[in-house]
Tab-separated table of C-alpha atoms in Angstrom:
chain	number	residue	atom	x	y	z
A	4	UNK	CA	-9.665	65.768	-16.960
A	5	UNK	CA	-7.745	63.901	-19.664
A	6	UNK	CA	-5.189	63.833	-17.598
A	7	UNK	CA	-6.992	62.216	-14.340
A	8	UNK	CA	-8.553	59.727	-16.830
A	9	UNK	CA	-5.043	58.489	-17.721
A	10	UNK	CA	-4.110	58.217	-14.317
A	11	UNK	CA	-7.007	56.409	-13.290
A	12	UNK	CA	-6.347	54.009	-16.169
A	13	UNK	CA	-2.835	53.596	-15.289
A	14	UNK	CA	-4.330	52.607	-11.717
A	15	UNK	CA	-6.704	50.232	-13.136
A	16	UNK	CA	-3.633	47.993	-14.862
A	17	UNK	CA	-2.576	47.432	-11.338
A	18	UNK	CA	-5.542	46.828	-9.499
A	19	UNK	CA	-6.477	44.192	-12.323
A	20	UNK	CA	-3.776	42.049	-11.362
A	21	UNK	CA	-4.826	42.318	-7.623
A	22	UNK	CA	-8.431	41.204	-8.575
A	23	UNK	CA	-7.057	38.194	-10.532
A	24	UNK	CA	-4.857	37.373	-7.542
A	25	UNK	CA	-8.335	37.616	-5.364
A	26	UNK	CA	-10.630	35.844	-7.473
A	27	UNK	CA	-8.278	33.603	-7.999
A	28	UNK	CA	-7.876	32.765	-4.399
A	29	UNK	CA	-11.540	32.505	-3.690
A	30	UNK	CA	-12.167	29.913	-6.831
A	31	UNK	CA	-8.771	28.062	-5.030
A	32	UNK	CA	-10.213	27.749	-1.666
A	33	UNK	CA	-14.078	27.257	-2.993
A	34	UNK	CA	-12.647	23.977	-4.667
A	35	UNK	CA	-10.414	23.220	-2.203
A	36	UNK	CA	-13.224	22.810	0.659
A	37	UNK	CA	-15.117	21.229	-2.243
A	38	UNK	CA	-12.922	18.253	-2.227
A	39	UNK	CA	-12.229	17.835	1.583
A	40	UNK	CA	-16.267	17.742	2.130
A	41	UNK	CA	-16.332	14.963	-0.588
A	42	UNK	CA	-13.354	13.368	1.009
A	43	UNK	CA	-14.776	13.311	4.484
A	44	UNK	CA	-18.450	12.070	2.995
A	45	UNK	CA	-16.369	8.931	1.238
A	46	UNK	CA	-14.551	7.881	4.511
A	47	UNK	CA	-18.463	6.779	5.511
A	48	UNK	CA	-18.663	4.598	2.737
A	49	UNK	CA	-14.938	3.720	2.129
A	50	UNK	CA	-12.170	2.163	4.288
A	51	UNK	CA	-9.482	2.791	1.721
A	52	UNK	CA	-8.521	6.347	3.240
A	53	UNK	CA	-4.890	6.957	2.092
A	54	UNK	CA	-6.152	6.116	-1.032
A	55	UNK	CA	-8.635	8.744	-0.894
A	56	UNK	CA	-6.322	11.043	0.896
A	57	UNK	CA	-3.790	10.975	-1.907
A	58	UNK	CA	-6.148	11.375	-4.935
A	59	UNK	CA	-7.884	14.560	-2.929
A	60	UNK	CA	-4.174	15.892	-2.477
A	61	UNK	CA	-3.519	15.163	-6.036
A	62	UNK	CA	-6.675	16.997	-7.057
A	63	UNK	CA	-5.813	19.644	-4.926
A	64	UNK	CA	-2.360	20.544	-6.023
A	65	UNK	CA	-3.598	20.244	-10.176
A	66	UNK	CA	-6.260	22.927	-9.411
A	67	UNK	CA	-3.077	24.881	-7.532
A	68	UNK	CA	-1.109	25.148	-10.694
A	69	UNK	CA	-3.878	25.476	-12.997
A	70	UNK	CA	-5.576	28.408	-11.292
A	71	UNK	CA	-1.543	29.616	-11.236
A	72	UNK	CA	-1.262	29.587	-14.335
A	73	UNK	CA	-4.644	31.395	-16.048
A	74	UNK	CA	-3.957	34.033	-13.430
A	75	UNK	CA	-0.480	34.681	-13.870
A	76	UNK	CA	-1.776	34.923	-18.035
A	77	UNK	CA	-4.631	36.977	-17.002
A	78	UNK	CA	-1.967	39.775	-15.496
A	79	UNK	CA	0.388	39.392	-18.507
A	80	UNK	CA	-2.800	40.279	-21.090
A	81	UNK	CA	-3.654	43.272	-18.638
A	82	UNK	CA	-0.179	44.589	-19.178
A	83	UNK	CA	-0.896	44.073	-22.967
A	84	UNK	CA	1.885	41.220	-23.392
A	85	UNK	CA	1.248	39.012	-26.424
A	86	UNK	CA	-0.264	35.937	-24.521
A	87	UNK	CA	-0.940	34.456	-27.658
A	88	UNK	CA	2.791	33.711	-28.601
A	89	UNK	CA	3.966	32.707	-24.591
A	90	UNK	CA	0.944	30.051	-24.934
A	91	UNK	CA	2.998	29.356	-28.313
A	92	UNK	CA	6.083	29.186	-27.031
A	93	UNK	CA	5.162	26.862	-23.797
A	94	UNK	CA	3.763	24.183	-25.527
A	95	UNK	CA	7.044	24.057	-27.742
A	96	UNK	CA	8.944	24.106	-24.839
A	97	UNK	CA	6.362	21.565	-23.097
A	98	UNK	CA	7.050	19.330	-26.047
A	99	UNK	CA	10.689	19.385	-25.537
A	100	UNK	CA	10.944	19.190	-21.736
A	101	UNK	CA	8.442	16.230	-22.496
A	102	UNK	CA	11.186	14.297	-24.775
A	103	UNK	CA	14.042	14.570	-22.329
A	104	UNK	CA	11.505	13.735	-19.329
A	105	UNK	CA	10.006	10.416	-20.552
A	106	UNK	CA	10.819	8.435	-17.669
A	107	UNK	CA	9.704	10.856	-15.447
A	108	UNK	CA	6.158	11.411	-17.316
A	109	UNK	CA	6.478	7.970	-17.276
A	110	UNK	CA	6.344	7.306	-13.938
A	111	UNK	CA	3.966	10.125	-13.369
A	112	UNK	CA	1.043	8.671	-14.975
A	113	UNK	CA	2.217	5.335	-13.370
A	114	UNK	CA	1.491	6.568	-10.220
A	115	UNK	CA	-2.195	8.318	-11.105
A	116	UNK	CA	-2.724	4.913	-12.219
A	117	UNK	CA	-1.530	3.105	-9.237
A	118	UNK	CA	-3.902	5.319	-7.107
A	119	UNK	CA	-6.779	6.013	-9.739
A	120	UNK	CA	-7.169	1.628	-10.091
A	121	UNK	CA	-6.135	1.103	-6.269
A	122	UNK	CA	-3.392	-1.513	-7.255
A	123	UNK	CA	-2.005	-1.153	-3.628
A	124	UNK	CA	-2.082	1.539	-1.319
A	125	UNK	CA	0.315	2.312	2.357
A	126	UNK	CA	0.365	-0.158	4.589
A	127	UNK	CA	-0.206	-3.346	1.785
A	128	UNK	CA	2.190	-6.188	1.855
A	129	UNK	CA	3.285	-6.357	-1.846
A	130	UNK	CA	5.775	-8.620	-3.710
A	131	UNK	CA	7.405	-6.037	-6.776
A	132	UNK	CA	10.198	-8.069	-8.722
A	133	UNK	CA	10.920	-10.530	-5.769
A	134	UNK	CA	10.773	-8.413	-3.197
A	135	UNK	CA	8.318	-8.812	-0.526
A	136	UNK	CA	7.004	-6.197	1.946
A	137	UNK	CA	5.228	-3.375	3.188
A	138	UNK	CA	4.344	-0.265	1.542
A	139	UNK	CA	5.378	2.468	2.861
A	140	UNK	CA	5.350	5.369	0.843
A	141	UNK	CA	3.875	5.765	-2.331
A	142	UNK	CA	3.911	9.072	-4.428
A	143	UNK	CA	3.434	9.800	-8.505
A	144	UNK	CA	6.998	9.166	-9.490
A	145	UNK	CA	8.139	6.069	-6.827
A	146	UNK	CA	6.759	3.808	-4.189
A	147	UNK	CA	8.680	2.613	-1.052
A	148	UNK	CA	8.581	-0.795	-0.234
A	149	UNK	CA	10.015	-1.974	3.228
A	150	UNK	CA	10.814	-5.633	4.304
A	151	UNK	CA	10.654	-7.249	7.762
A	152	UNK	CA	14.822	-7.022	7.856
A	153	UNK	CA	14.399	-3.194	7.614
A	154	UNK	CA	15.346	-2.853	3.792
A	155	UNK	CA	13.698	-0.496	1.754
A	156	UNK	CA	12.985	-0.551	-1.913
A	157	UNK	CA	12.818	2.482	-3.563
A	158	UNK	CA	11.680	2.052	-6.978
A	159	UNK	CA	9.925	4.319	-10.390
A	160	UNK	CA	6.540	3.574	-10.802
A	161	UNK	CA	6.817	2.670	-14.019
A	162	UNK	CA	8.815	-0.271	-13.611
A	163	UNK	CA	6.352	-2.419	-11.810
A	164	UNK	CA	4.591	-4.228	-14.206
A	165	UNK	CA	3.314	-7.185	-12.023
A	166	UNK	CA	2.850	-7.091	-8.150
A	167	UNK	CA	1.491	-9.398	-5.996
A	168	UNK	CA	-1.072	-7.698	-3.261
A	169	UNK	CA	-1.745	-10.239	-0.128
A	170	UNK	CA	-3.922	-7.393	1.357
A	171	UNK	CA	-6.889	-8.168	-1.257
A	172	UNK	CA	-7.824	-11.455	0.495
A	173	UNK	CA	-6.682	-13.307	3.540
A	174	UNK	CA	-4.029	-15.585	3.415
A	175	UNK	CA	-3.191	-19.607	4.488
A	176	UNK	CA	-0.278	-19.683	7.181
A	177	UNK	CA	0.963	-22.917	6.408
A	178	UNK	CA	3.208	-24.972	8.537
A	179	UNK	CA	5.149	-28.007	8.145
A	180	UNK	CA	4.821	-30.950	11.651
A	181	UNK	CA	6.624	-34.398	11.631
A	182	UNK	CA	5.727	-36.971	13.785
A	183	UNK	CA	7.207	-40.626	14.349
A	184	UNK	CA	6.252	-43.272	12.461
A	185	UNK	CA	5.230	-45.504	15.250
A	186	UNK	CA	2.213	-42.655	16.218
A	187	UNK	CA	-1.267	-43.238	15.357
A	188	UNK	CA	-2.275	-41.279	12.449
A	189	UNK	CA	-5.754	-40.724	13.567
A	190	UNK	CA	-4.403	-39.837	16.980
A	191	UNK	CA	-2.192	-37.336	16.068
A	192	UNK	CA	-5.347	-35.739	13.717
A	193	UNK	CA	-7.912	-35.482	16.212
A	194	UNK	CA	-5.530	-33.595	18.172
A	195	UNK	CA	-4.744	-31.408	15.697
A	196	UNK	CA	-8.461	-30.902	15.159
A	197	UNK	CA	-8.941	-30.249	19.008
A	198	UNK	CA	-6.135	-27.771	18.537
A	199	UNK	CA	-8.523	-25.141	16.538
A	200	UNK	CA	-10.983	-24.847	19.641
A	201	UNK	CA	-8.035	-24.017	21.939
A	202	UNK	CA	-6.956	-21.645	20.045
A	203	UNK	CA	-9.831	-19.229	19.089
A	204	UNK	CA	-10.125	-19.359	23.239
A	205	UNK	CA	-6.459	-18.851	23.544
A	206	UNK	CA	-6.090	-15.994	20.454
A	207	UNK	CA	-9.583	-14.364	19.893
A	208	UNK	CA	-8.058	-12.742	16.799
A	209	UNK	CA	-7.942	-16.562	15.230
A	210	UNK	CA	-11.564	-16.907	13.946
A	211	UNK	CA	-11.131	-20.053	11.624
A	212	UNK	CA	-10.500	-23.615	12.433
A	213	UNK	CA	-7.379	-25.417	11.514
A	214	UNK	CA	-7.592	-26.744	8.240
A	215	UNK	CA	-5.469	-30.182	8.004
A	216	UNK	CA	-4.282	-30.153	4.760
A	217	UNK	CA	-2.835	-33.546	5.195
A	218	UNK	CA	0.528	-35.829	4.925
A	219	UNK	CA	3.026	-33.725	2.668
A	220	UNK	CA	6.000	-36.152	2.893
A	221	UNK	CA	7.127	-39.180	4.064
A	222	UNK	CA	10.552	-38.145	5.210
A	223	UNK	CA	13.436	-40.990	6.811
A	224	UNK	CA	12.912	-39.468	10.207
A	225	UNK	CA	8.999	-39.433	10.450
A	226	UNK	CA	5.201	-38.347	8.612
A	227	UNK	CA	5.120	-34.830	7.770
A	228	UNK	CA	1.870	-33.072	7.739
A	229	UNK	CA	0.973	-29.922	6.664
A	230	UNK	CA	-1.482	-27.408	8.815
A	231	UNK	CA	-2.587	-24.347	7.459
A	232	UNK	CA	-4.725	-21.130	9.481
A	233	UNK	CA	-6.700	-18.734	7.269
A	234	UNK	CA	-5.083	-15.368	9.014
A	235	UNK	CA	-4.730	-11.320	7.593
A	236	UNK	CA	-1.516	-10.292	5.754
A	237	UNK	CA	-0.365	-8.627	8.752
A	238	UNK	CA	-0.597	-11.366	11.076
A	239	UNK	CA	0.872	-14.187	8.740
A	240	UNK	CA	3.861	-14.482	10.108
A	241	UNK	CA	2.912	-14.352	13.644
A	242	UNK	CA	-0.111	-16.996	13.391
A	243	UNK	CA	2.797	-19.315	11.891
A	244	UNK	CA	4.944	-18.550	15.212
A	245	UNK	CA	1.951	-19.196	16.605
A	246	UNK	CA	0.948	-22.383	15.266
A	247	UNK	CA	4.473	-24.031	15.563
A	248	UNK	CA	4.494	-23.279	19.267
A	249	UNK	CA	0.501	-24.489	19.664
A	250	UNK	CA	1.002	-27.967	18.044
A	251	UNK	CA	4.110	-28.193	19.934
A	252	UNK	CA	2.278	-27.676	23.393
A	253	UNK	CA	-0.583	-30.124	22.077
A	254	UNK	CA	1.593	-33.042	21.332
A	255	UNK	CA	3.617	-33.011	23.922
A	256	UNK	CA	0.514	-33.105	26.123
A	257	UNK	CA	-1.129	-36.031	24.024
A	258	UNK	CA	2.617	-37.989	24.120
A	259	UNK	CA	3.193	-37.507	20.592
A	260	UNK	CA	6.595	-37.944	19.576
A	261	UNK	CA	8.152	-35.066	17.453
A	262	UNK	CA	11.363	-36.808	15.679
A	263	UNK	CA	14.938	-35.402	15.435
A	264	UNK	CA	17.599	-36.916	14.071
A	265	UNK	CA	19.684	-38.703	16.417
A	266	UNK	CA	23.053	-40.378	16.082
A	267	UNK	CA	23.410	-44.146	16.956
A	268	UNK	CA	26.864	-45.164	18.187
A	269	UNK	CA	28.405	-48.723	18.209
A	270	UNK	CA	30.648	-49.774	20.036
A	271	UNK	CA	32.687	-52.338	18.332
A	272	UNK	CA	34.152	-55.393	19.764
């Protein structure tokens, strides 16, 4: 009897671990579909959904490790190891690790930041020290930033003090027109201002008019005005394309001179 009682608890110390693993597990996946309902009920409501994406994936993974961890403690204690002193021991070690990691615990809590405050997210246009473009990846210890030439920047979150996000409100696509000085002002205005009806026609993406911002520069060659098209971050660069060829079309149809520089020759006698 005593000794079917010792071999029954000898069984028990390894089932124990096998019931940690299990409940462990369960408590995993019971959090896990926990977040991804919450996640799916916020798309509803939300647009931001890499955002959300990364902070449920974030979420997801801490609960990973944690639940990891208590378990892998739980089985220790069962096999009457001195938890006590490992608990010690780690958060010596955690201390230490943290000293030569600073940059890296650094950038960690950089990049919950980042995400928590929704500073930018994939697929903003961002300027970070000069350097203008799309993001493209962005994880807890860097973010990728890619320009229209191709060029990535890779750099540690916690080096980007100041950005500049064009995503949080639309921008002005500004472009610079000359005409001669012999045209008539008003003229060359009113076409300009017939130019914004054409265009929502022509481009049903372009739903403001054209805002004349007026004469920029007086210039040897001709009067330079400035135009500028309330458009999204994403299309800035192709409403200016746009623009330039648009006003183009418009004065050449209304006679309007464009000036170029030209060069007179004399011929001496």
């Amino acid at each position: 009897m005593v000794l079917l009682e010792k071999y029954a608890e000898e069984l028990m110390m390894f089932v124990w671990p096998i019931i940690y693993i299990l409940i462990g597990l369960i408590v995993y996946e019971v959090l896990k579909l926990i977040i991804k309902n919450t996640e799916n009920r916020t798309f509803q409501n939300r647009h931001h959904q890499k955002r959300i994406q990364t902070i449920s994936g974030l979420s997801i993974n801490i609960i990973k490790y944690v639940i990891i961890i208590i378990v892998l403690i739980a089985i220790l204690a069962n096999f009457g190891v001195n938890v006590k002193s490992i608990i010690a021991g780690l958060g010596i070690t955690a201390a230490l690790i943290g000293l030569a990691f600073q940059d890296l615990a650094k950038d960690l809590i950089a990049g919950i930041s980042i995400i928590m405050e929704d500073q930018y997210e994939i697929g903003d246009t961002i300027e970070v020290n000069g350097f203008l473009g799309e993001v493209v990846g962005l994880g807890l210890r860097t973010t990728r930033v890619r320009n229209f030439k191709g060029q990535t920047l890779i750099i540690a979150n916690h080096t980007i003090t100041e950005i500049i996000n064009y995503n949080l409100a639309d921008n002005n696509a500004v472009v610079s027109v000359a005409v001669a000085y012999e045209e008539d002002l008003e003229k060359v205005e009113k076409v300009l201002e017939e130019l914004s009806a054409t265009l929502k026609k022509k481009y049903p993406k372009i739903k403001k008019n054209i805002q004349i911002l007026g004469i920029d520069d007086l210039e040897s060659s001709g009067v330079v005005y400035k135009v500028g098209l309330q458009t999204s971050t994403a299309n800035y660069f192709n409403t200016q394309r746009i623009l330039r060829k648009e006003i183009k079309l418009a004065f050449d149809k209304a006679k309007i001179k464009i000036p170029y520089q030209q060069v007179e020759v004399h011929n001496g006698k």
